[in-house]
Structure formats: C-alpha cells, structure tokens
PDB file of N, CA, C and O in Angstrom:
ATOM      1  N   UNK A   1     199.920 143.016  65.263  1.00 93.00           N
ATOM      2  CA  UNK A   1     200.182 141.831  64.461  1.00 93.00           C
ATOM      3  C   UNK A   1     200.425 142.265  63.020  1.00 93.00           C
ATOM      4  O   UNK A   1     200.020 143.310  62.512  1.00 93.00           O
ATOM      5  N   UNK A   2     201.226 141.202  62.370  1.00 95.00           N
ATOM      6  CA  UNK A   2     201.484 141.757  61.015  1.00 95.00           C
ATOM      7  C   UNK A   2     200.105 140.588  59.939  1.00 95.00           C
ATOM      8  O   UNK A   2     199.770 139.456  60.287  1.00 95.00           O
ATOM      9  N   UNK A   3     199.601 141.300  58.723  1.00 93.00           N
ATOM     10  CA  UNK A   3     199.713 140.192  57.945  1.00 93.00           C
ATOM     11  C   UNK A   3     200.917 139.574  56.819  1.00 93.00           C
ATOM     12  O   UNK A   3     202.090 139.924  56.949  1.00 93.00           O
ATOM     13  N   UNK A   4     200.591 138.850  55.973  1.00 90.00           N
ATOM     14  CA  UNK A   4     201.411 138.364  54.962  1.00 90.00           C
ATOM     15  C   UNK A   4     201.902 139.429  54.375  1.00 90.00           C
ATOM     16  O   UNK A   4     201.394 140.505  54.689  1.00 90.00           O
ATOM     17  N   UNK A   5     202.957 139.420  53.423  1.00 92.00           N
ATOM     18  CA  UNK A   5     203.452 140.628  52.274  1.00 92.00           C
ATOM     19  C   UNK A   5     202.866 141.966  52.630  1.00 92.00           C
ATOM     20  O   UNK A   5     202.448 142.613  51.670  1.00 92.00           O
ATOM     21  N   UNK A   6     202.726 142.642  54.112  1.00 94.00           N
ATOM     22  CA  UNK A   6     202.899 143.878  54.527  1.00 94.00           C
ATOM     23  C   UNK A   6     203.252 143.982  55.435  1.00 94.00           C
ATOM     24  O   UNK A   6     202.851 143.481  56.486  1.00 94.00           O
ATOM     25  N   UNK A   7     204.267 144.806  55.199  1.00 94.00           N
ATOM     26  CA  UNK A   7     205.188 145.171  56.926  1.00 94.00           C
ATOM     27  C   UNK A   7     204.868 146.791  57.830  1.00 94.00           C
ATOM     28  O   UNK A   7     205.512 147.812  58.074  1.00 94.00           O
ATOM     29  N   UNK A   8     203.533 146.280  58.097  1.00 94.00           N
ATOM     30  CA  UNK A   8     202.962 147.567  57.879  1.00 94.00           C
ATOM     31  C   UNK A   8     202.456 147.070  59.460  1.00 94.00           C
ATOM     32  O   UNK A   8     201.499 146.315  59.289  1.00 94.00           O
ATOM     33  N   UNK A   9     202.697 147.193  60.664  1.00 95.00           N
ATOM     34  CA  UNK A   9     201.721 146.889  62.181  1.00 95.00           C
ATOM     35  C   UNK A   9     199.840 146.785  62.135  1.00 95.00           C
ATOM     36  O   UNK A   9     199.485 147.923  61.829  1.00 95.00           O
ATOM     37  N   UNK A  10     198.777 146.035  62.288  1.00 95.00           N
ATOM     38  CA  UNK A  10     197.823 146.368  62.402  1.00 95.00           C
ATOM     39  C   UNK A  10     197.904 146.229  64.076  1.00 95.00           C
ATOM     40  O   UNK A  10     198.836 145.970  64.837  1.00 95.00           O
ATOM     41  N   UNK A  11     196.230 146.578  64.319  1.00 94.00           N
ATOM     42  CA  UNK A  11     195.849 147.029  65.716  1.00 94.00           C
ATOM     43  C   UNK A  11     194.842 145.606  65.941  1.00 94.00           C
ATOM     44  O   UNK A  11     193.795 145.317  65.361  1.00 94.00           O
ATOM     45  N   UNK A  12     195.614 144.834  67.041  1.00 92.00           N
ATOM     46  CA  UNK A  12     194.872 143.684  67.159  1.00 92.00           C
ATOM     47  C   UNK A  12     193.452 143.609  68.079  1.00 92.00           C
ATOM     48  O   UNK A  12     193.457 144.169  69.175  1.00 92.00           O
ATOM     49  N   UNK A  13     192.227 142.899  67.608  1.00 89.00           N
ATOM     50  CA  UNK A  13     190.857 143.720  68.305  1.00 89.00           C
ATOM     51  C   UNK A  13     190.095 144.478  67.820  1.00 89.00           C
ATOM     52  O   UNK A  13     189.099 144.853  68.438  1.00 89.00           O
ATOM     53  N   UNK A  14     190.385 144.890  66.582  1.00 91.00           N
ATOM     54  CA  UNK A  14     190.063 146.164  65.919  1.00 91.00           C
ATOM     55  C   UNK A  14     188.932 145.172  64.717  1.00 91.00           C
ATOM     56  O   UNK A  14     189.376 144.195  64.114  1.00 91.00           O
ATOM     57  N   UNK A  15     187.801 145.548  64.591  1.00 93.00           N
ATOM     58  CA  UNK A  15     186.640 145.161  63.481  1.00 93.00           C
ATOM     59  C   UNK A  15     187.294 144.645  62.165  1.00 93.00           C
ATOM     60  O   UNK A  15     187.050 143.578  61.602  1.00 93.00           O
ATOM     61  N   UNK A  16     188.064 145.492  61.834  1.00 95.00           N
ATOM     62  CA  UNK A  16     188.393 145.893  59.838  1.00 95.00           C
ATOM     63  C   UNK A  16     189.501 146.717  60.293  1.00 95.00           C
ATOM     64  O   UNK A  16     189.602 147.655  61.083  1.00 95.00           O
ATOM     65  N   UNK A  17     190.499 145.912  59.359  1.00 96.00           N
ATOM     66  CA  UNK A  17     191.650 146.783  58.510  1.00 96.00           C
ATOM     67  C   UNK A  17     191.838 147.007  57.437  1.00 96.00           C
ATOM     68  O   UNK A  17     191.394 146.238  56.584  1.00 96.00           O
ATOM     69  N   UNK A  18     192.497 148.038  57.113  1.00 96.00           N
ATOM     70  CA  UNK A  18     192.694 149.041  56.360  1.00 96.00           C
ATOM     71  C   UNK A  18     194.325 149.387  56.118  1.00 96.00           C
ATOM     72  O   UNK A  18     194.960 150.205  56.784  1.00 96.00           O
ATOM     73  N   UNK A  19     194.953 148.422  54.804  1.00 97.00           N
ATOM     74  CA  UNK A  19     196.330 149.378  54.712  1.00 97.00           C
ATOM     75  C   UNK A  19     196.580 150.060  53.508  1.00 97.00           C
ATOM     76  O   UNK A  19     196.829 149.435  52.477  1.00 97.00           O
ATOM     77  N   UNK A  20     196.523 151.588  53.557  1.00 96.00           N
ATOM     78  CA  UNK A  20     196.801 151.642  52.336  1.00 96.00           C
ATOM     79  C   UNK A  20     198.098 152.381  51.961  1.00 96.00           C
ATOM     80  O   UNK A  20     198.934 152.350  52.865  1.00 96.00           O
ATOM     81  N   UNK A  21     198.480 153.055  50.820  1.00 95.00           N
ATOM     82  CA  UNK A  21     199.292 153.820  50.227  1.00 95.00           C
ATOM     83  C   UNK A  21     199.166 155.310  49.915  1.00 95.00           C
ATOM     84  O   UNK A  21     198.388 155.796  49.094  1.00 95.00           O
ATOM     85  N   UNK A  22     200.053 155.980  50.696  1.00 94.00           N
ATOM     86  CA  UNK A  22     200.183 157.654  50.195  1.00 94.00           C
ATOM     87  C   UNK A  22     199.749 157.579  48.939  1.00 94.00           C
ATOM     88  O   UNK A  22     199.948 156.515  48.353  1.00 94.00           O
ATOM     89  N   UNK A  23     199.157 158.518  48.329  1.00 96.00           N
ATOM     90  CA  UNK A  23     199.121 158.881  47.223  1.00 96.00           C
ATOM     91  C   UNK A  23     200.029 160.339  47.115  1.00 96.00           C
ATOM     92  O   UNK A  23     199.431 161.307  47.583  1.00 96.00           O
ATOM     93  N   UNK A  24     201.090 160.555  46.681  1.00 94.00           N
ATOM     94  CA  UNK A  24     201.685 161.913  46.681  1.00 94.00           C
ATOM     95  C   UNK A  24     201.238 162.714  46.223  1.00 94.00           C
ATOM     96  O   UNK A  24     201.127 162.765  44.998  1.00 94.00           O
ATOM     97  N   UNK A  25     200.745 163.784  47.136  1.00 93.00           N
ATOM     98  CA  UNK A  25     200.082 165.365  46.753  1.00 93.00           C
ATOM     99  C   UNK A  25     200.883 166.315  47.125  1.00 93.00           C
ATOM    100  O   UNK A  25     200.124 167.227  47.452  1.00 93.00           O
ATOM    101  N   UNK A  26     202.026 166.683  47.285  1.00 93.00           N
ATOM    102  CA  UNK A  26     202.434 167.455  47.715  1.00 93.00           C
ATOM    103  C   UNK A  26     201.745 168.815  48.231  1.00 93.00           C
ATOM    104  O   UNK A  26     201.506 168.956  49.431  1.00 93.00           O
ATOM    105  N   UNK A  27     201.471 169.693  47.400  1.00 94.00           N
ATOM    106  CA  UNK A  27     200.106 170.739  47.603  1.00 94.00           C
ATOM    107  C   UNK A  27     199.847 170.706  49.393  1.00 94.00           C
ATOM    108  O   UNK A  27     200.183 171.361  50.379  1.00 94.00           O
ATOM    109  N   UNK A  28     199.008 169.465  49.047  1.00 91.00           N
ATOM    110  CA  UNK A  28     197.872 169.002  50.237  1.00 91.00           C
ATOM    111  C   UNK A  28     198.630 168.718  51.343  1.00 91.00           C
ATOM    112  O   UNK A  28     198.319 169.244  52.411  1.00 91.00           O
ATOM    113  N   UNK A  29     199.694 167.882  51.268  1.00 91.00           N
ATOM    114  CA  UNK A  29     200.530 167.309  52.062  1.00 91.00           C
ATOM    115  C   UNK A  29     201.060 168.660  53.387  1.00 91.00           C
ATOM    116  O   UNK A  29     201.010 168.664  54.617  1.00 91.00           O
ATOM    117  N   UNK A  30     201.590 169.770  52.262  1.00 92.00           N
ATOM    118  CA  UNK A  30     201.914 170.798  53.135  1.00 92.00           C
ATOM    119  C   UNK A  30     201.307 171.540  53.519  1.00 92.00           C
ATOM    120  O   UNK A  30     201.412 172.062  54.628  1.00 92.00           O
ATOM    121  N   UNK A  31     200.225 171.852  52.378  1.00 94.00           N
ATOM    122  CA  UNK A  31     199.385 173.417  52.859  1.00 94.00           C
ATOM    123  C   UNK A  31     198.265 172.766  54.320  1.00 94.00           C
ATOM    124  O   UNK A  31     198.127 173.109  55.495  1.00 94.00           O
ATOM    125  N   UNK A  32     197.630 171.661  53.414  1.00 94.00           N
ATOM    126  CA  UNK A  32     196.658 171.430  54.633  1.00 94.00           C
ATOM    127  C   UNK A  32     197.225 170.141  55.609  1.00 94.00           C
ATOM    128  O   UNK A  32     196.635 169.862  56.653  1.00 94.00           O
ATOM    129  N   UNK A  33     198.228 169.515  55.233  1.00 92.00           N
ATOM    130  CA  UNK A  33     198.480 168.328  56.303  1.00 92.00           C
ATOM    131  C   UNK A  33     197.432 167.348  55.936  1.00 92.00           C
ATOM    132  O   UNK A  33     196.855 166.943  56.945  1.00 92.00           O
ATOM    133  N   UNK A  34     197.014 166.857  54.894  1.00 93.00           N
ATOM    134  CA  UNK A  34     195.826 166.389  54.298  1.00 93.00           C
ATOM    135  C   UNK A  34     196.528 165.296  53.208  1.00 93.00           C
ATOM    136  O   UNK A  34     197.288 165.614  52.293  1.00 93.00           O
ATOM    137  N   UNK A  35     196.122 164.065  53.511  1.00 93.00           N
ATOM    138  CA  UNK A  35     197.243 162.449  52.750  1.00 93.00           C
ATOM    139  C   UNK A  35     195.872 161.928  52.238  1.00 93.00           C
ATOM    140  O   UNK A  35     194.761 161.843  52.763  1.00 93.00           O
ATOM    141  N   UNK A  36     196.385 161.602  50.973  1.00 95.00           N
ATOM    142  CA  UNK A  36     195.334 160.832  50.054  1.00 95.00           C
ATOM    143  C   UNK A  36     196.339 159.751  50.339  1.00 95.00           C
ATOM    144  O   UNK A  36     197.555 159.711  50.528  1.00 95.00           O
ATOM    145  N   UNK A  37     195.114 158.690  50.286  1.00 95.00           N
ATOM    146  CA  UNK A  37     195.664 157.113  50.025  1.00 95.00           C
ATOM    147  C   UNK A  37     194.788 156.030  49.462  1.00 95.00           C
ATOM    148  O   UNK A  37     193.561 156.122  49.422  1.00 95.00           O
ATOM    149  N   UNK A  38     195.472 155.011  49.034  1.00 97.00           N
ATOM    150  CA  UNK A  38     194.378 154.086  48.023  1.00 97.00           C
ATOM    151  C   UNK A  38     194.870 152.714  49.049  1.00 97.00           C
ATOM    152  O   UNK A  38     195.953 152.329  49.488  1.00 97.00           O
ATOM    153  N   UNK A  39     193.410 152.221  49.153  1.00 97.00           N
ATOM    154  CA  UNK A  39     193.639 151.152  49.593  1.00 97.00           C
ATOM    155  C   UNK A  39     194.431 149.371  48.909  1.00 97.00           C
ATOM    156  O   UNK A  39     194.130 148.689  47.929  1.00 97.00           O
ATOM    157  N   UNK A  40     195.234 149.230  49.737  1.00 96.00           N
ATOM    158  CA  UNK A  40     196.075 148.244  48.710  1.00 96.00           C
ATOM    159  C   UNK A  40     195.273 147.112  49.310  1.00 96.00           C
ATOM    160  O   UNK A  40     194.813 146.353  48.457  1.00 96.00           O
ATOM    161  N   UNK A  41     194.963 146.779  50.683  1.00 96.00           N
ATOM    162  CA  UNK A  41     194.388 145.401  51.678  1.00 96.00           C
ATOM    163  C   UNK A  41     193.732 146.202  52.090  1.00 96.00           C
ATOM    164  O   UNK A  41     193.952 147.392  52.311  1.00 96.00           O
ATOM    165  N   UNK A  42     192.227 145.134  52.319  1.00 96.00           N
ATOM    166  CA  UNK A  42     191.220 145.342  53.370  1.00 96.00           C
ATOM    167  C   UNK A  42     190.772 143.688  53.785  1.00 96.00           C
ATOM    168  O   UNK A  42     190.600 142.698  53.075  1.00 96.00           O
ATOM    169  N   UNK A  43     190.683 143.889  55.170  1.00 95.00           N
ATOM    170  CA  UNK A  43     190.092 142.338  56.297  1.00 95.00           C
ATOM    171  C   UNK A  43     188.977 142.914  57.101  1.00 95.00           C
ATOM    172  O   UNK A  43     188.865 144.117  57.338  1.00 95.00           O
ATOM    173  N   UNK A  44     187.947 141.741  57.611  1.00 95.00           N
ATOM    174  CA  UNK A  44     187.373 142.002  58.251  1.00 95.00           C
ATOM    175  C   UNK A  44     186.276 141.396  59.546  1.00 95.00           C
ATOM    176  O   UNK A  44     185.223 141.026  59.025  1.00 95.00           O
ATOM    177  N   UNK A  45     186.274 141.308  60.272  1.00 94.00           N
ATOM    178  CA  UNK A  45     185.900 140.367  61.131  1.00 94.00           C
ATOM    179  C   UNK A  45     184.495 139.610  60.811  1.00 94.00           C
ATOM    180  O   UNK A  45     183.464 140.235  60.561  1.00 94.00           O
ATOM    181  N   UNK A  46     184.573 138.258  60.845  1.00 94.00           N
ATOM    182  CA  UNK A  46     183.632 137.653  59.957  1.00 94.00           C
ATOM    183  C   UNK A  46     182.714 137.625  61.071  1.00 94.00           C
ATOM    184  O   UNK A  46     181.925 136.761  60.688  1.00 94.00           O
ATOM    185  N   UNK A  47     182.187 138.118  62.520  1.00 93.00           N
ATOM    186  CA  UNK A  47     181.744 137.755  62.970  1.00 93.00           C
ATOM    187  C   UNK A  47     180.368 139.117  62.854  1.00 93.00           C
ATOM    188  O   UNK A  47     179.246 139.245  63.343  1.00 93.00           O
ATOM    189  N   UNK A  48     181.422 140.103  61.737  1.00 93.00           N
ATOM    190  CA  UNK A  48     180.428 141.322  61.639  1.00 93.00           C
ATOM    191  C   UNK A  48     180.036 141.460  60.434  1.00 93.00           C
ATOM    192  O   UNK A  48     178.918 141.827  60.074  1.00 93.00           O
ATOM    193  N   UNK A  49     181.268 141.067  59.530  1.00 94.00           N
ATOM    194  CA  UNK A  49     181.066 141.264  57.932  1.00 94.00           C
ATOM    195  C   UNK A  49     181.067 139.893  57.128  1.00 94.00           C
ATOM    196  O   UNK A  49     182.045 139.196  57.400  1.00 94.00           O
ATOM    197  N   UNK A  50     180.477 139.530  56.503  1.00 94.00           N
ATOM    198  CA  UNK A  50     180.615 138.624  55.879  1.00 94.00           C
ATOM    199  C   UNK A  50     179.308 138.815  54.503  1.00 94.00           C
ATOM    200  O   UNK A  50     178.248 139.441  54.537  1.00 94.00           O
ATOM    201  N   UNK A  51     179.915 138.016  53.404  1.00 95.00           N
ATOM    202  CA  UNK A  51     178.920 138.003  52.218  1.00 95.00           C
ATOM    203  C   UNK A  51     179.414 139.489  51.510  1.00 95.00           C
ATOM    204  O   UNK A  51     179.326 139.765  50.314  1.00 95.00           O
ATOM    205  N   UNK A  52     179.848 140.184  52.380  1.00 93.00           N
ATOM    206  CA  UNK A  52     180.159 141.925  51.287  1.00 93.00           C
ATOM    207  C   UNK A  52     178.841 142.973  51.961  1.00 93.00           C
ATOM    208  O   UNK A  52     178.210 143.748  51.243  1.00 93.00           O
ATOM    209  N   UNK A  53     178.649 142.852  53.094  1.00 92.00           N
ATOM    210  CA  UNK A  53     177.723 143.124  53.792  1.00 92.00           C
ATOM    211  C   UNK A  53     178.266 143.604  55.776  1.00 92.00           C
ATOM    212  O   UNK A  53     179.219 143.010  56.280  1.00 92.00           O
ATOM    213  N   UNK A  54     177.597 144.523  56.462  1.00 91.00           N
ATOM    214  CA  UNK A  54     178.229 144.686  57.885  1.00 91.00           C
ATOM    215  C   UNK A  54     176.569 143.878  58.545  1.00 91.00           C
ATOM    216  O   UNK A  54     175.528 143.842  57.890  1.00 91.00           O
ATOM    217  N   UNK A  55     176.707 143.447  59.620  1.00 91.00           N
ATOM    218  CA  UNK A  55     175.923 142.787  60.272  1.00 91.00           C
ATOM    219  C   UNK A  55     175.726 142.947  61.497  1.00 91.00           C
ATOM    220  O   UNK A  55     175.435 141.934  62.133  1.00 91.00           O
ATOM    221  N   UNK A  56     175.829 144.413  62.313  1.00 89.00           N
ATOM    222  CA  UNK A  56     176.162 145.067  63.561  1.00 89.00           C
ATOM    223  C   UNK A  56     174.660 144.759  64.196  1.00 89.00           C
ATOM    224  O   UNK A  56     174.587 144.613  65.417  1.00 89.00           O
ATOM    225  N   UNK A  57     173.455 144.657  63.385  1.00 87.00           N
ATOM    226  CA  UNK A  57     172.388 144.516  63.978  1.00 87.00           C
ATOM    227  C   UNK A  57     172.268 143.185  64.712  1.00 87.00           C
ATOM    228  O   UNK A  57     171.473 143.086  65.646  1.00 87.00           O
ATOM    229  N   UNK A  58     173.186 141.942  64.247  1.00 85.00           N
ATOM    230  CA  UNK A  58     172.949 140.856  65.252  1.00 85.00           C
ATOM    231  C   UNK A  58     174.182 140.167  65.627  1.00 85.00           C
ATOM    232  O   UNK A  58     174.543 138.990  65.659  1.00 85.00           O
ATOM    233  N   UNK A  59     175.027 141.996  66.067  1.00 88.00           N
ATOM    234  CA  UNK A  59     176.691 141.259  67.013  1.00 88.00           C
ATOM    235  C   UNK A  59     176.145 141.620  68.074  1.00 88.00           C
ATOM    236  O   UNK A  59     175.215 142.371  68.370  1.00 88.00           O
ATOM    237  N   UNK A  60     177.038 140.815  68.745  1.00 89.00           N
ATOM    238  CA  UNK A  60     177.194 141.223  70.963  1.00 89.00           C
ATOM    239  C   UNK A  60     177.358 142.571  70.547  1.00 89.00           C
ATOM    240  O   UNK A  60     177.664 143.070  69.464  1.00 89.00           O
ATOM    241  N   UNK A  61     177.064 143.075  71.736  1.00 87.00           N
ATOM    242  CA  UNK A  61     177.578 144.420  72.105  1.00 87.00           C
ATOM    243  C   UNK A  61     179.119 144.700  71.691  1.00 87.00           C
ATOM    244  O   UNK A  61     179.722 145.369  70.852  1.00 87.00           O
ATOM    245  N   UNK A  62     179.331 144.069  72.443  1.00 88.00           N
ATOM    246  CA  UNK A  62     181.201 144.171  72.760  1.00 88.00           C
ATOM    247  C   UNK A  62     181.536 144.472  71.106  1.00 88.00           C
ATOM    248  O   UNK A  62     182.126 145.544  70.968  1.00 88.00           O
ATOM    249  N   UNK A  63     181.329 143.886  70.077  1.00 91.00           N
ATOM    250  CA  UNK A  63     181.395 144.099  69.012  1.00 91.00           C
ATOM    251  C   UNK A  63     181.057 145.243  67.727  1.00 91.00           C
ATOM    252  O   UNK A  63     181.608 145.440  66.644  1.00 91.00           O
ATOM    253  N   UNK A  64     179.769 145.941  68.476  1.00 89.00           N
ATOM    254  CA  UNK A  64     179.906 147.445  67.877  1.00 89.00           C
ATOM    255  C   UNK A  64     180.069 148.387  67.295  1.00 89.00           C
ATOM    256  O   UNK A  64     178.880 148.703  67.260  1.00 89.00           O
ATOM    257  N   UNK A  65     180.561 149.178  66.759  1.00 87.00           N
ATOM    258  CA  UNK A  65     181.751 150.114  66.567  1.00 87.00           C
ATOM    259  C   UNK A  65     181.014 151.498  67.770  1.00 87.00           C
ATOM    260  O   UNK A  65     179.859 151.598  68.183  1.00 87.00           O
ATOM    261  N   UNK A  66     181.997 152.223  67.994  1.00 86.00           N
ATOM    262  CA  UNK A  66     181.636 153.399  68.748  1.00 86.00           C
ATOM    263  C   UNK A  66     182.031 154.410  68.091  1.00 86.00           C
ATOM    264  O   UNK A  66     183.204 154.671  67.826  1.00 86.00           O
ATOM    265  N   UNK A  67     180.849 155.183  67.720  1.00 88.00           N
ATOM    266  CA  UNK A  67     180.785 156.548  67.216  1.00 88.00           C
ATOM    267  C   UNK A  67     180.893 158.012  67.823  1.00 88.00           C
ATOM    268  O   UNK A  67     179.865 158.355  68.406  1.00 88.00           O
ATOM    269  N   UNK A  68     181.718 158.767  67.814  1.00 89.00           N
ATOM    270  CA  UNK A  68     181.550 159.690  68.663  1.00 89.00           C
ATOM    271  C   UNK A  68     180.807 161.259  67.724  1.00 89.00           C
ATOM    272  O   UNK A  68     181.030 161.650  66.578  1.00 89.00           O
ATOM    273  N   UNK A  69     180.123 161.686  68.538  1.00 89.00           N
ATOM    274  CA  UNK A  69     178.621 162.664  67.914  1.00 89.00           C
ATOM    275  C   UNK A  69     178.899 163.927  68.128  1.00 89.00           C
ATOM    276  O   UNK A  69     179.015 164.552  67.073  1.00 89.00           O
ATOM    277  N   UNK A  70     179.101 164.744  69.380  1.00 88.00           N
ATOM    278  CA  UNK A  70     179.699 165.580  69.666  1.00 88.00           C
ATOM    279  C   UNK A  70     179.224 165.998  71.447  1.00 88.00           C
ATOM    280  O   UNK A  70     178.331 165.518  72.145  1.00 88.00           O
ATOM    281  N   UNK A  71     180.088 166.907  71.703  1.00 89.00           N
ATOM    282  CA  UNK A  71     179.493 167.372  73.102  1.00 89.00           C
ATOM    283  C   UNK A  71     179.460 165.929  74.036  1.00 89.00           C
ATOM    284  O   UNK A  71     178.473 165.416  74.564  1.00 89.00           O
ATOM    285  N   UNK A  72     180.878 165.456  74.053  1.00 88.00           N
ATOM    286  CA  UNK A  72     180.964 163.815  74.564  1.00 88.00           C
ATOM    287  C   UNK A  72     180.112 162.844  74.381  1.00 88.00           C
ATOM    288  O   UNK A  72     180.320 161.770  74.944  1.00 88.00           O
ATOM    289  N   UNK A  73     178.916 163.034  73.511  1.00 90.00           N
ATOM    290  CA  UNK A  73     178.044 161.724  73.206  1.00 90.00           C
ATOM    291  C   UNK A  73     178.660 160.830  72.211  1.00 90.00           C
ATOM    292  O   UNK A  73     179.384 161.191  71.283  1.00 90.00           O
ATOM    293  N   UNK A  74     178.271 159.524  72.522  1.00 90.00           N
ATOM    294  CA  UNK A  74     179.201 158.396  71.819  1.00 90.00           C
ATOM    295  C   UNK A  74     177.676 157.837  71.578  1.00 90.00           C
ATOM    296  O   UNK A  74     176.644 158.195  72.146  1.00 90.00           O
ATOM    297  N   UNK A  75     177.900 156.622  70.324  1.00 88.00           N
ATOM    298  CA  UNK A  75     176.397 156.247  70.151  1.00 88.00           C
ATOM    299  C   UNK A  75     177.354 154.362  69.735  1.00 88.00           C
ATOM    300  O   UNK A  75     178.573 154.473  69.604  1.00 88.00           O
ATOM    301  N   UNK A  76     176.941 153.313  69.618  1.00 86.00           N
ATOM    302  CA  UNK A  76     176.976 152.013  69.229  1.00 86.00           C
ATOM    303  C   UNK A  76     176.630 151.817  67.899  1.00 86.00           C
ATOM    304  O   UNK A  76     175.404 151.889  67.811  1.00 86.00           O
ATOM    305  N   UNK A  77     177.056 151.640  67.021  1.00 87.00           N
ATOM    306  CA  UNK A  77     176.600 151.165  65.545  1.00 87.00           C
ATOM    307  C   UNK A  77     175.091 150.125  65.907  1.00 87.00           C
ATOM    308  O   UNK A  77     174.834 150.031  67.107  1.00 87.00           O
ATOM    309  N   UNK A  78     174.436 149.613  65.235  1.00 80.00           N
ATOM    310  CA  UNK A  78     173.668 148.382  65.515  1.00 80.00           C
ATOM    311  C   UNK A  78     172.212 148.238  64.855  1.00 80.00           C
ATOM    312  O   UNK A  78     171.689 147.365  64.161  1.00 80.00           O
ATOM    313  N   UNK A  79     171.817 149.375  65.329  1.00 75.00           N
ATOM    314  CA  UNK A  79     170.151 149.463  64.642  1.00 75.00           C
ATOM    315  C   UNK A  79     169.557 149.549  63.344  1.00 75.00           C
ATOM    316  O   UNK A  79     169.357 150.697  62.947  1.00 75.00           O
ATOM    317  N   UNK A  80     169.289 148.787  62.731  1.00 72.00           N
ATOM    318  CA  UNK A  80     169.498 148.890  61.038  1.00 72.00           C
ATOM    319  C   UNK A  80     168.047 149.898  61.000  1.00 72.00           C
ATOM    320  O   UNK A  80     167.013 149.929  61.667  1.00 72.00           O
ATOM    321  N   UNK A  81     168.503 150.550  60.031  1.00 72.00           N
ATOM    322  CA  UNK A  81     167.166 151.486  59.338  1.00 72.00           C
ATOM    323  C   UNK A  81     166.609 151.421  57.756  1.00 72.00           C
ATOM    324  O   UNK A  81     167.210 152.221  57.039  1.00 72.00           O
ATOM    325  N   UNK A  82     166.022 150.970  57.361  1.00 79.00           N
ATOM    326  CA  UNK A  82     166.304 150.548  55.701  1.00 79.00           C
ATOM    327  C   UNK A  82     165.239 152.062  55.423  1.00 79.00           C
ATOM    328  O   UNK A  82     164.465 152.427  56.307  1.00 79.00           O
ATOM    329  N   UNK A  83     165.354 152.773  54.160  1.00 75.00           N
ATOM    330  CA  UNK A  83     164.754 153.692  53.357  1.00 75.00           C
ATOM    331  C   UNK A  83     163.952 153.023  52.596  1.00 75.00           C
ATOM    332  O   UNK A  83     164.390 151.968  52.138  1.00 75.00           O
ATOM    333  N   UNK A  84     162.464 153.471  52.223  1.00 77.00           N
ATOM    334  CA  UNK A  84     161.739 152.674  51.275  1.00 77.00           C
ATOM    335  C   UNK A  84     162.120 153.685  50.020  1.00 77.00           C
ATOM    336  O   UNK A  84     161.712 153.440  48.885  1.00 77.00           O
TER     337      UNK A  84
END
C-alpha cells in the first residue's frame, strides 16, 4: 500500500513504518555497501504504539514482533522489564 505524498511501496501487516532518505556517502556506499538514511515518515500501529510509547506487554500474540537471537532461536517482544 502506498501512503499520501510518498511513492515509496510499504509492507501491509507490518507493526511500524519507516520511509526514509539515502543520505549520500559515497565512501560507505562502495567500500562497505553500508546506506545512511534519515527518516522523512514514521506510522504505527495504534494497537501497539500509542501516546509515544510501544505496548507489546498487553498485545495478542499475533501482534508481537519476532526477534531472531541466533542458532535458529526466535524470541516474541512482550515482557516488560523496568531497571530501578
């Protein structure tokens, strides 16, 4: 799906988008294959984010994000941990 004033494809289903802009590095671009970009739009599913805040501790499952760890382990976003 597109949004407004970007003709840019997003991925429909997807939590949060993200479109941004090359930043030209040439350097980086060639030596390492490595693209800076600044975000021009960001959206996000209000059913996870809302207030300026993520809220994974009280979505459905289905809703999530999936992390992958290594050695094929995948883990679910969800469990909040606060630091005192």
């Amino acid at each position: 799906f597109y949004q407004d004033a970007f003709p840019v494809p997003l991925v429909t289903g997807s939590l949060a988008w993200l479109i941004c802009k090359v930043i030209p590095e040439p350097h980086n671009q060639q030596a390492h294959d490595l693209f800076i970009g600044a975000v021009v739009a960001a959206w996000a599913d209000s059913r996870v984010f809302r207030d300026g805040h993520w809220y994974f501790q009280d979505a459905a499952k289905e809703l999530r994000s999936l992390h992958y760890m290594a050695g094929g382990t995948f883990y679910l976003i969800g469990d909040e941990v606060k630091a005192k």
